[in-house]
XYZ file of C-alpha atoms in Angstrom:
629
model
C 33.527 13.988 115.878
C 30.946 13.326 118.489
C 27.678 15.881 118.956
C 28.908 17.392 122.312
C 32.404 17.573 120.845
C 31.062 19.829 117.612
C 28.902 21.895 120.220
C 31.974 22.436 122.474
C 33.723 23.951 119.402
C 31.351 25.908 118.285
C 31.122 27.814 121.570
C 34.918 28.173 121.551
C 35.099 29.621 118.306
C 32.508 32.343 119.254
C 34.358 33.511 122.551
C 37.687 34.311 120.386
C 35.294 35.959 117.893
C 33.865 38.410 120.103
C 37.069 38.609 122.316
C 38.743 39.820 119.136
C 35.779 42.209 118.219
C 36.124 43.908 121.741
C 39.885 44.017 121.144
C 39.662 45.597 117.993
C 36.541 47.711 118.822
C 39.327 49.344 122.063
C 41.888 49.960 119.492
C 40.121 51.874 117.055
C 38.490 54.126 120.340
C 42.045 54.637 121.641
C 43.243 55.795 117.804
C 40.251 57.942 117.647
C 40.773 59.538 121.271
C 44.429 60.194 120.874
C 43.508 62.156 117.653
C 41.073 64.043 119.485
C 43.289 65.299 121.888
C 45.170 68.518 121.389
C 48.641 67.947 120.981
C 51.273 70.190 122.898
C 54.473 70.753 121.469
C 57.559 70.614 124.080
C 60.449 72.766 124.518
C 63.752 70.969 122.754
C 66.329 70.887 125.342
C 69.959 70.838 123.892
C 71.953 71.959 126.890
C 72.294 72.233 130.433
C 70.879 74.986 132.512
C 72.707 78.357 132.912
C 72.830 80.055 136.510
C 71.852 83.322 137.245
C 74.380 85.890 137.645
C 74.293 89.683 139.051
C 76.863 91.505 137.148
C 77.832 95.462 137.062
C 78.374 97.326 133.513
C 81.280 99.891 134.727
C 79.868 102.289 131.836
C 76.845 103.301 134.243
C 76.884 101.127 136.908
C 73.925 99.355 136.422
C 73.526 95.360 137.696
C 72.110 93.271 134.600
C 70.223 90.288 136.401
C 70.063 87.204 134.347
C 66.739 85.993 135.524
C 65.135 89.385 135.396
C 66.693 89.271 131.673
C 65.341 85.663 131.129
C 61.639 86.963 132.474
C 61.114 89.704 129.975
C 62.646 88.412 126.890
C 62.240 85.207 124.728
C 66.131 84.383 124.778
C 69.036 85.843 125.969
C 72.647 85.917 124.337
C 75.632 86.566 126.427
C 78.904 87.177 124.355
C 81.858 86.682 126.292
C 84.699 89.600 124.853
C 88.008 91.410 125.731
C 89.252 94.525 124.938
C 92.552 93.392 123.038
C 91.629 90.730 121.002
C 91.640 90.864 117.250
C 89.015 88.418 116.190
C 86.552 89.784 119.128
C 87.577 93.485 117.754
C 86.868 92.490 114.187
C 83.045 90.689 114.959
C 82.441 93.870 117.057
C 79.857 95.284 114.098
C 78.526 91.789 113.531
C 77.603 91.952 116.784
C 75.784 95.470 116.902
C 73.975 94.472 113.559
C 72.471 90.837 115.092
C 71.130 93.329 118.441
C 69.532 95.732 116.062
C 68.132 92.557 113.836
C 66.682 90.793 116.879
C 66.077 92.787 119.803
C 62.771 93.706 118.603
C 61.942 90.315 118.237
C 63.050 89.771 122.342
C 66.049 88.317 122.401
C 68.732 90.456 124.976
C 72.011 91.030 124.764
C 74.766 91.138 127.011
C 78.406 91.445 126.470
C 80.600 89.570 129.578
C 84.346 90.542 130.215
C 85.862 87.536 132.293
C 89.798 88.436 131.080
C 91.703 89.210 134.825
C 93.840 91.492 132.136
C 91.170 94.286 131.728
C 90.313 96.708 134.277
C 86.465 97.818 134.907
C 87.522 101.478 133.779
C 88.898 99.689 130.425
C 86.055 97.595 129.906
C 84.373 101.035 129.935
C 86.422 102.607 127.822
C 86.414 99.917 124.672
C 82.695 99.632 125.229
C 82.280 103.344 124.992
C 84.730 103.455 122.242
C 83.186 100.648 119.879
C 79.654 102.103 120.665
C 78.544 98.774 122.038
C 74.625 99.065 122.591
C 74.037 96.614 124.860
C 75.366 95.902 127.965
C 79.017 94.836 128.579
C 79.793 93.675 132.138
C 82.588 92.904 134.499
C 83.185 89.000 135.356
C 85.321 88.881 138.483
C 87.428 86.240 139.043
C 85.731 84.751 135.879
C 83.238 83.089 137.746
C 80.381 82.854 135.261
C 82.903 81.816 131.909
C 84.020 79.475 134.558
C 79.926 77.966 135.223
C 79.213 78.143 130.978
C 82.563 76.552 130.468
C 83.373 79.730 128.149
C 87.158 79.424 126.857
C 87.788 82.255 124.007
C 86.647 85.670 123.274
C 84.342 86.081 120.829
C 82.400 83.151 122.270
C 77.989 83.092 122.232
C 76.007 81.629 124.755
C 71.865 81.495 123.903
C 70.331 80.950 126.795
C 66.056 80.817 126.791
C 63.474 81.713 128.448
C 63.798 78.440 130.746
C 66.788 78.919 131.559
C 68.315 76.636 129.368
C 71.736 77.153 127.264
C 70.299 76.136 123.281
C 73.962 77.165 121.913
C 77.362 77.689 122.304
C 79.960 78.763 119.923
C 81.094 81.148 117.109
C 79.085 83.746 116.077
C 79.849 83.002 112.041
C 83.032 82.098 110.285
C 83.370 85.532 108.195
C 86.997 86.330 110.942
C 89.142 83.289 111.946
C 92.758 82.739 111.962
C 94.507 83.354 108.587
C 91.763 84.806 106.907
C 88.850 87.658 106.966
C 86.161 88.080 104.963
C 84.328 90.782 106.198
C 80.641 90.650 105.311
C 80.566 86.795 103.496
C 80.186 84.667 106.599
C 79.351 80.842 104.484
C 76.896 80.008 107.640
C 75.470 82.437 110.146
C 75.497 80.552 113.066
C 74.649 82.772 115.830
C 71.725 83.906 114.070
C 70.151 80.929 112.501
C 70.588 79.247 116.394
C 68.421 82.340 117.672
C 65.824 82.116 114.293
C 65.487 78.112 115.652
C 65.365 79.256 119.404
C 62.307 81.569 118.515
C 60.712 79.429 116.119
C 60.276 76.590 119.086
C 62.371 74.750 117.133
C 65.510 72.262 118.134
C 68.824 74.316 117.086
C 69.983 72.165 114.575
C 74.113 73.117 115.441
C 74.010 73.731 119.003
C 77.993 73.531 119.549
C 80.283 75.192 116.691
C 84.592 76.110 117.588
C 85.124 79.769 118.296
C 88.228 81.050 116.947
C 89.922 84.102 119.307
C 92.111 84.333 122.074
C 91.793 82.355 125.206
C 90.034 84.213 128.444
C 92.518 85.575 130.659
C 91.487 83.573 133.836
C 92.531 84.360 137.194
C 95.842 82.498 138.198
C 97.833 82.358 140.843
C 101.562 81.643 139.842
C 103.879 79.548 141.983
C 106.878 81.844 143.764
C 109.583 79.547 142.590
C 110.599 77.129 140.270
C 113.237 75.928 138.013
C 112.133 78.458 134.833
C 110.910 81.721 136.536
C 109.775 84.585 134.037
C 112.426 86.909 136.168
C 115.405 84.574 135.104
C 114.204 82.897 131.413
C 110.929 84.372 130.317
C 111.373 87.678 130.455
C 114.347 87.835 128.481
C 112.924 85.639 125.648
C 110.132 88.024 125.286
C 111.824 91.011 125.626
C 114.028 89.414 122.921
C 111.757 88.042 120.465
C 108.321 89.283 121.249
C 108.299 93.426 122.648
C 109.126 94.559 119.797
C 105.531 94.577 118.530
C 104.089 93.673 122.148
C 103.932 97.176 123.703
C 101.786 99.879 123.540
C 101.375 101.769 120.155
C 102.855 99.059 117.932
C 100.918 96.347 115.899
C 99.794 93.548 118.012
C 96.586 94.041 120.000
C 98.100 93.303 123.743
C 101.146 94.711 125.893
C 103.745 91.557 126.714
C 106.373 93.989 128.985
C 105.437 92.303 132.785
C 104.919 89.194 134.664
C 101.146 90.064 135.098
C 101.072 90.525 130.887
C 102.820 86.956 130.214
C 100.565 85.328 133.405
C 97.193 86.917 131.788
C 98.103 85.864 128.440
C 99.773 82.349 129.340
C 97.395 80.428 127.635
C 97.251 81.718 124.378
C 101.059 82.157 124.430
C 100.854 78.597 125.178
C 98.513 77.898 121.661
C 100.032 80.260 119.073
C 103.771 79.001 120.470
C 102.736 75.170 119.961
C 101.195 76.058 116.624
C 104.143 77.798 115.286
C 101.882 81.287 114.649
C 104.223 83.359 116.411
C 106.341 85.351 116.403
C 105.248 85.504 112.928
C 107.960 83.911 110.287
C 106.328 82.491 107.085
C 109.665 81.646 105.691
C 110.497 77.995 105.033
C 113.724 77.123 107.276
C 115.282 74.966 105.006
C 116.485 78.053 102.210
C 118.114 80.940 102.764
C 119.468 82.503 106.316
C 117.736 85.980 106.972
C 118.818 88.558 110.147
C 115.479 89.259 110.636
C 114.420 85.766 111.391
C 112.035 86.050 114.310
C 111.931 82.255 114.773
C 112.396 81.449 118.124
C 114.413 78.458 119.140
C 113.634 75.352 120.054
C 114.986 75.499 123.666
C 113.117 79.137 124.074
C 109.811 77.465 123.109
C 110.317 74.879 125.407
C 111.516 76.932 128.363
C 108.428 79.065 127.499
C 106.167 75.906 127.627
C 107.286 74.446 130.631
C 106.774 77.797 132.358
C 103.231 77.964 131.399
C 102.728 74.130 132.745
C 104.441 73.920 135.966
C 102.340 77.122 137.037
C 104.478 80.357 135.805
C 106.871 81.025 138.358
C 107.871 84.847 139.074
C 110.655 84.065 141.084
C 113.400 87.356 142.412
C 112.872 90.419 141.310
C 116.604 91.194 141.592
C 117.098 88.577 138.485
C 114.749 90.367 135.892
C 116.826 91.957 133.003
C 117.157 95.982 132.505
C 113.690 97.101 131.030
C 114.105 96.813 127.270
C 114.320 100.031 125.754
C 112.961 101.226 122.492
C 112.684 104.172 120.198
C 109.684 107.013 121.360
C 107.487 107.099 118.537
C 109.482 106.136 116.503
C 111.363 102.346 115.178
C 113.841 104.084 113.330
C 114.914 106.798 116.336
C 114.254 110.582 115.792
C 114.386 111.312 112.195
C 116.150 114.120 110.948
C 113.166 115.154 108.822
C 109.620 114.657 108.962
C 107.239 115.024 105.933
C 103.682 115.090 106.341
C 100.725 114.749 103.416
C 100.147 118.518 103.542
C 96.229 118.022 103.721
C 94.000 115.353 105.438
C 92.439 112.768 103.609
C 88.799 111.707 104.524
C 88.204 107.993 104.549
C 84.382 107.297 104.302
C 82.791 105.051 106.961
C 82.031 102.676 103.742
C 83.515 102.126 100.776
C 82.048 102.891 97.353
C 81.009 99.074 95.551
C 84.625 99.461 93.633
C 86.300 100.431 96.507
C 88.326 103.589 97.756
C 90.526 104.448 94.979
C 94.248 105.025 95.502
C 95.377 108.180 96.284
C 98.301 110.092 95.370
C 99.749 112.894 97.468
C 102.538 114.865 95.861
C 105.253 116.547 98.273
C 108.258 118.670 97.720
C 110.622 118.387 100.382
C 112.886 120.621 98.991
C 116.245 119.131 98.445
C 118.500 121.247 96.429
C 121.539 118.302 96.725
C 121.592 115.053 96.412
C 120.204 113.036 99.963
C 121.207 109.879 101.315
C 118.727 108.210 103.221
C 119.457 105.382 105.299
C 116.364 104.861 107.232
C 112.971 105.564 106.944
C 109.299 104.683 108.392
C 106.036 105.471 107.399
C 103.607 106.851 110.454
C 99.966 106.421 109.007
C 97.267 109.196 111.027
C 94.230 106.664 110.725
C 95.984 103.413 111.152
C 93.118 101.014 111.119
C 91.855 102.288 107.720
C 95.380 102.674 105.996
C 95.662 98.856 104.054
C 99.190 100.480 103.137
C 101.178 103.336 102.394
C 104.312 103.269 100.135
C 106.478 106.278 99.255
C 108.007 107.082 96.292
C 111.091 109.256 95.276
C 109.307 110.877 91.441
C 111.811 112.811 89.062
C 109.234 114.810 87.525
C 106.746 112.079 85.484
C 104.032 113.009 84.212
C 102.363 110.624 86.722
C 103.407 109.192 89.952
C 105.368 106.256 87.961
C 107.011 103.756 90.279
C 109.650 102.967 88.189
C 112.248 100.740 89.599
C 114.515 102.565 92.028
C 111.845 105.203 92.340
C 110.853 102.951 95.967
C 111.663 105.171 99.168
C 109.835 103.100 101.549
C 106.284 101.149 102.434
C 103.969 100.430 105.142
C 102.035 97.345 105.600
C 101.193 94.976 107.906
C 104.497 92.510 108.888
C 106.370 95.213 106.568
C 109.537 96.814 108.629
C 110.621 100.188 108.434
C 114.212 100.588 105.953
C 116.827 100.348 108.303
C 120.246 99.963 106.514
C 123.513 99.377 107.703
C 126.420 101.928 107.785
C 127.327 102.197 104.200
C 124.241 101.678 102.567
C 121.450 104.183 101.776
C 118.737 105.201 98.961
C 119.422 107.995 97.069
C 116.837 111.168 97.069
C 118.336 113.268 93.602
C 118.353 117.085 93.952
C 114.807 118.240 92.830
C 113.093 115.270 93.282
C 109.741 115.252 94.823
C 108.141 112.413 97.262
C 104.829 110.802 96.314
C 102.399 109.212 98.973
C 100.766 106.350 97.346
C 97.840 105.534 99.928
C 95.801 102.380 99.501
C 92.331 103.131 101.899
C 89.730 100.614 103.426
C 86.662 101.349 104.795
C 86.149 99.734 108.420
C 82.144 101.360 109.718
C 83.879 103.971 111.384
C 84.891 107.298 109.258
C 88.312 109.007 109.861
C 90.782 111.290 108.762
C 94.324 110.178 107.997
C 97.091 112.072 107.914
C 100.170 110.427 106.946
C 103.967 110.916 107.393
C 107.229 110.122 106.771
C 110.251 110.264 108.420
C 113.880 110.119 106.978
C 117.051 109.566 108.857
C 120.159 110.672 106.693
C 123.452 109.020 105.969
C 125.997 111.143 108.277
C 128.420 110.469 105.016
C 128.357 109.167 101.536
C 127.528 105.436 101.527
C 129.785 102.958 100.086
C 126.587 101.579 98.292
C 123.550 102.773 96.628
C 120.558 100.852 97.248
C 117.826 99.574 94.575
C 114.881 98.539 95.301
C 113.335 96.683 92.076
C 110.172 94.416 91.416
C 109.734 91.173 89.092
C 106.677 90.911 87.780
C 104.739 88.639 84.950
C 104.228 91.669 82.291
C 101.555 88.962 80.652
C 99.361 89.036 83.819
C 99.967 92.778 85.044
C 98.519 93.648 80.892
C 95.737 91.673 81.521
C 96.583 89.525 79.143
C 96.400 86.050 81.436
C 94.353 85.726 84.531
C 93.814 83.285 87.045
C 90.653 81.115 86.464
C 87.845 80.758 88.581
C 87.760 77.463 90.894
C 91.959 76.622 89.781
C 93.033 76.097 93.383
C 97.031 76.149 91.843
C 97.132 78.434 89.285
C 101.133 79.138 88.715
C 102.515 82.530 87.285
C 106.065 83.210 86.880
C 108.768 85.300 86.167
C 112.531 86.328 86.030
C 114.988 88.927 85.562
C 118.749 88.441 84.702
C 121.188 90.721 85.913
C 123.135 92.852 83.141
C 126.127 93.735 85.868
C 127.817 92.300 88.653
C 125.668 93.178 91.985
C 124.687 92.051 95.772
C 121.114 91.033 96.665
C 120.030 92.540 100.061
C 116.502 91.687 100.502
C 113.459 89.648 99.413
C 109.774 90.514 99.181
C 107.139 88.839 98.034
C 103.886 90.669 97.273
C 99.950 88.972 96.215
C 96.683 89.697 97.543
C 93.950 87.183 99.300
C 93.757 84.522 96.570
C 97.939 84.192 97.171
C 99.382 80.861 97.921
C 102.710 80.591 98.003
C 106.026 82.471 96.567
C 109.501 81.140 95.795
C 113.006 83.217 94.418
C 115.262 81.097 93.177
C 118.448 82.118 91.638
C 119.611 81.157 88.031
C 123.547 81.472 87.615
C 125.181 81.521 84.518
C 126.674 78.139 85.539
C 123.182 76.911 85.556
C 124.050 76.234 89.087
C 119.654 76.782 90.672
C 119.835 77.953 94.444
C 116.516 78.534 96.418
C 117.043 81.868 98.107
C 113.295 81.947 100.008
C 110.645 79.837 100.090
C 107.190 81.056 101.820
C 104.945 77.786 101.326
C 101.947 79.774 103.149
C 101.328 83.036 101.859
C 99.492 85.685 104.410
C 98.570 88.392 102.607
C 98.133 90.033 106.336
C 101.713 89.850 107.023
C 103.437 91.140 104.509
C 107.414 90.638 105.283
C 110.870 91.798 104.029
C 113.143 89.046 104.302
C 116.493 90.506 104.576
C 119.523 87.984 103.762
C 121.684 87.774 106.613
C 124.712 88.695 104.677
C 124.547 90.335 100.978
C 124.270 87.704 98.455
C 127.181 87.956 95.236
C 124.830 88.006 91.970
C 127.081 87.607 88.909
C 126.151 89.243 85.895
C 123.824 87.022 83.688
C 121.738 85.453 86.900
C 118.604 85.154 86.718
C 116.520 86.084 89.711
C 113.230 83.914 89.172
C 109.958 84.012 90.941
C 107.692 81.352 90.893
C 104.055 82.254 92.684
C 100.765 80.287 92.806
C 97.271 81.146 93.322
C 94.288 79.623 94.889
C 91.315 81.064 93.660
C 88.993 78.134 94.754
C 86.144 78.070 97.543
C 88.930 75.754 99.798
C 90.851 79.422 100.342
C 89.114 81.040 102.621
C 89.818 83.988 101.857
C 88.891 84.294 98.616
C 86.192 87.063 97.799
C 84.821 84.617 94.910
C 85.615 81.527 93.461
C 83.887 81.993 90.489
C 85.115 84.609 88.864
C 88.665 85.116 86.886
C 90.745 87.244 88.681
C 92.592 89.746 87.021
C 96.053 91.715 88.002
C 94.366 95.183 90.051
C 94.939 97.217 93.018
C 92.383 96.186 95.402
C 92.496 93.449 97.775
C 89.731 91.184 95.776
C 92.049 92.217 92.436
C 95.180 90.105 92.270
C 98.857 91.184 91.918
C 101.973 89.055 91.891
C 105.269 90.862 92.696
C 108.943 89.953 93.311
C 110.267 92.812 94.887
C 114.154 92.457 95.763
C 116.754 95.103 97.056
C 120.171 95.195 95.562
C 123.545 97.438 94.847
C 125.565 97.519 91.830
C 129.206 96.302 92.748
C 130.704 98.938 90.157
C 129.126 101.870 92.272
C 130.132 103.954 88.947
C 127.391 102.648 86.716
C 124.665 103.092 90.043
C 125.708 107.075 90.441
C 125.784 107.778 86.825
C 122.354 106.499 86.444
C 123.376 103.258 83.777
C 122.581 100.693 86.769
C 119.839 97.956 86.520
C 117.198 99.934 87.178
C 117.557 101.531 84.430
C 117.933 98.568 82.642
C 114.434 97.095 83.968
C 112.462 100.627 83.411
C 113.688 100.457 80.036
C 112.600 96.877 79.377
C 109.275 97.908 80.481
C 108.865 101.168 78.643
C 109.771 98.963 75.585
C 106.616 97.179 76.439
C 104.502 100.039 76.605
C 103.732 99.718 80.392
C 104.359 101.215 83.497
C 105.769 99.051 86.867
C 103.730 97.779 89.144
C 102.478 98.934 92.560
């Protein structure tokens, strides 16, 4: 290499030399500046922006602004509810417990009512009536569940102080369909959204499902059609659905008029497609039952295709005479009514074990032998009686439910005793009545009252009712329990029939960690016959399942029940999966009953007293226990 060659180099090689200095020199004042600037942390942004609203709370009239809201508070939540539903009814306390946790930290409540179903004056009424601290207002036309793209009541909006909507959904999982467990939500979702919300944070689950009803939107039905409710509808729910869809019986909302079936089409719509009602927990392919409350597959679709091609009213002229029922009473004006003779007090809580089961001791009186055919149990305090049962006691020392000794019970699903001409229970001369009253706490105290009312046979029946339970005498000692985490855990048992006889009825009885229940009869031909099958167990609807014609039980038959548990953390409802559950009386004890109502075809050995309930009270006073509750 020449001299002015090496020169040339060298000058090259120092231009990239300091040209890289400079470079690097810039880089390490740029890393320097940026860590001398104060950061600033930005708002996360999860959702779109909600629009201000002016809406009126009909308790006091006043107009809740939701800018003026969003100006003095650091979040807002607005709770979309109804009046009717049962999963908004039930989160009701939740609700007033989150407002007293985090109002003082600023976060606002406000309660919206967009169902076209409820008035303003009944808004007012259920808000005044649930003691609902914060403000509940009127959404007409549901214009503002229509902007948030609200569907169901309970459903939680958190809204900031921007404006913007951070989360939508439940407010925990403690209430959803099939199950409660009051108090043991396994995520709080509501609140841990608002503790992320305040903490500047990004809400980690800003969308969750809300179980509840659908929001009864404004509709506006078509005049005409092929399926109007005045020709089809009404008569399948007059037929299949009034009987607990009208005012003062079990379910939460009135189905009796057009405007009742429009309000509620959409949830008809989802409980009809999903097969939850009318409520029938039977498996169709054993046994045929006149109470089946199925409907058919034509009525569902008929029902269906009303909802979809807009819910025709059609003529007026074609509705159906207004269904009537009963006043007061299912099983028409007894001939006697017997009332507890004192109130009972139910605490607003519940002591840790629970409120124990009380017995209330009545003598009605009879000085001859009384034949009752029907009967129904009117609890005072509804909402905190879990279930009443009546007992016919022959002096005991204790109230003793021996078989036979069964009048009639109240629970949830549970029908009143309604038997056919020819049929009653007997009520011996002397005897006394016993309330057995099972009591739950719900925030709220109350006094209960309860009564009974009989309705007598107008002559002697042709045949003398039993009712009678099955029941694992291993389990209800103690003696075997169902082990914490077994999601399958089987317990059985059978009883064999010392006489000829008729089965009537079927009733299966567990508590929450119940699964499923199966009778199956055992004849002395070893012939097996499934008589009822319920695969899904809801312990909060408890049915009778009355065979649609008596059933011929030859003597020697077995009557076996077959009934598995699930006392993992996959069943919802189950108060804990770790612990082994024992037989008990309250609802987080476990019981497992085959209770079955028969008659004796020699109607000899039933009035004389040898029948087989004898027979099974002896087998169990052999034992050295006492039958089951």
């Amino acid at each position: 290499m020449g001299t002015t060659q090496f020169q040339f180099a060298r000058k090259g090689w120092r231009f990239y030399l300091r040209l890289l200095s400079i470079l690097l020199l810039l880089g390490i004042l740029g890393v320097l500046g940026a860590l001398m600037v104060p950061r600033t942390k930005l708002m996360p942004v999860e959702g779109p922006k909600a629009d201000d609203f002016c809406l009126q709370d009909p308790r006091d009239q006043n107009k809740v602004v939701l800018s003026d809201l969003l100006r003095q508070n650091k979040a807002v939540v607005l709770v979309f509810l109804g009046t009717e539903c049962v999963l908004n009814n039930q989160f009701l306390p939740v609700l007033i417990e989150l407002h007293k946790e985090y109002s003082p930290k600023g976060v606002a409540f406000v309660g919206i009512n967009s169902n076209s179903q409820d008035s303003r004056e009944r808004v007012a009424a259920h808000a005044r009536q649930n003691a609902i601290p914060f403000p509940v207002v009127k959404d007409v036309g549901n214009k503002v569940a229509d902007q948030l793209g609200a569907r169901r009541t309970p459903e939680a909006f958190i809204v900031d102080s921007s404006g913007t909507i951070r989360y939508q959904g439940r407010i925990d999982d403690q209430f959803g369909i099939g199950y409660a467990r009051a108090g043991r939500p396994t995520r709080r979702d509501l609140a841990l959204a608002l503790d992320e919300v305040l903490a500047n944070q990004t809400v980690s689950v800003p969308r969750t499902e809300v179980a509840g009803c659908c929001i009864g939107r404004v509709a506006k039905p078509k005049e005409t059609g092929r399926i109007t409710y005045a020709k089809q509808v009404s008569r399948i729910l007059q037929k299949h659905c009034q009987v607990c869809h009208r005012p003062g019986q079990i379910a939460p909302m009135s189905l009796l008029t057009f405007d009742d079936a429009v309000a509620w089409s959409d949830t008809i719509r989802e409980v009809i497609s999903e097969g939850r009602m009318p409520p029938w927990r039977a498996d169709p392919r054993y046994g045929k039952f006149r109470n089946d409350c199925r409907l058919a597959q034509e009525d569902k679709e008929t029902l269906l295709s009303w909802i979809n091609n807009g819910m025709p009213r059609g003529d007026d002229n074609d509705l159906p005479p207004p269904r009537r029922f009963p006043e007061g009473w299912k099983i028409g004006t007894p001939d006697l009514i017997i009332q507890m003779p004192t109130p009972f007090d139910v605490p607003a809580k519940a002591p840790p074990d629970g409120i124990p089961y009380q017995y209330i001791t009545v003598d009605p009186g009879f000085k001859e032998d009384r034949w009752v055919q029907r009967a129904e149990i009117h609890p005072g305090a509804p909402s905190v009686v879990h279930h009443a049962i009546v007992f016919i006691n022959m002096g005991e020392a204790y109230p003793s439910p021996m078989p036979g000794a069964l009048l009639v019970g109240a629970a949830p699903g549970e029908t009143p005793l309604d038997l056919p001409d020819g049929f009653a229970k007997k009520i011996p001369a002397g005897a006394k009545l016993v309330f057995q009253m099972h009591y739950t706490a719900n925030g709220k105290a109350q006094r209960d009252q309860t009564s009974v009312g009989l309705v007598f046979a107008k002559k002697p029946p042709r045949h003398s009712v039993v009712t009678a339970p099955i029941c694992n005498l291993k389990f209800f000692s103690l003696l075997d329990r169902i082990p914490a985490g077994a999601d399958n855990y089987k317990i059985e048992d059978e009883y064999i029939f010392r006489h000829d006889a008729h089965l009537l009825s079927l009733a299966p009885h567990m508590h929450l960690r119940g699964k499923d229940f199966l009778y199956e009869a055992i004849y002395p031909d070893g012939k097996k016959e499934i008589l009822l099958s319920v695969p899904h167990y809801d312990f909060y609807w408890q049915s009778i399942y009355y065979l649609a014609q008596p059933l011929a039980i030859p003597k020697g038959t077995k009557l076996h029940c077959v009934a598995h548990f699930d006392n993992s953390a996959k069943n919802p409802n189950n108060p804990d999966p770790t612990k082994n559950v024992y037989w008990g009386y309250q609802t987080w004890e476990e019981m497992m009953i085959g209770w079955f109502d028969y008659y004796l075809d020699d109607e000899n050995l039933s009035r004389s007293g040898q029948d087989e309930s004898s027979s099974i009270f002896q087998d169990h006073r052999k034992k050295g226990i006492g039958v089951p509750q």
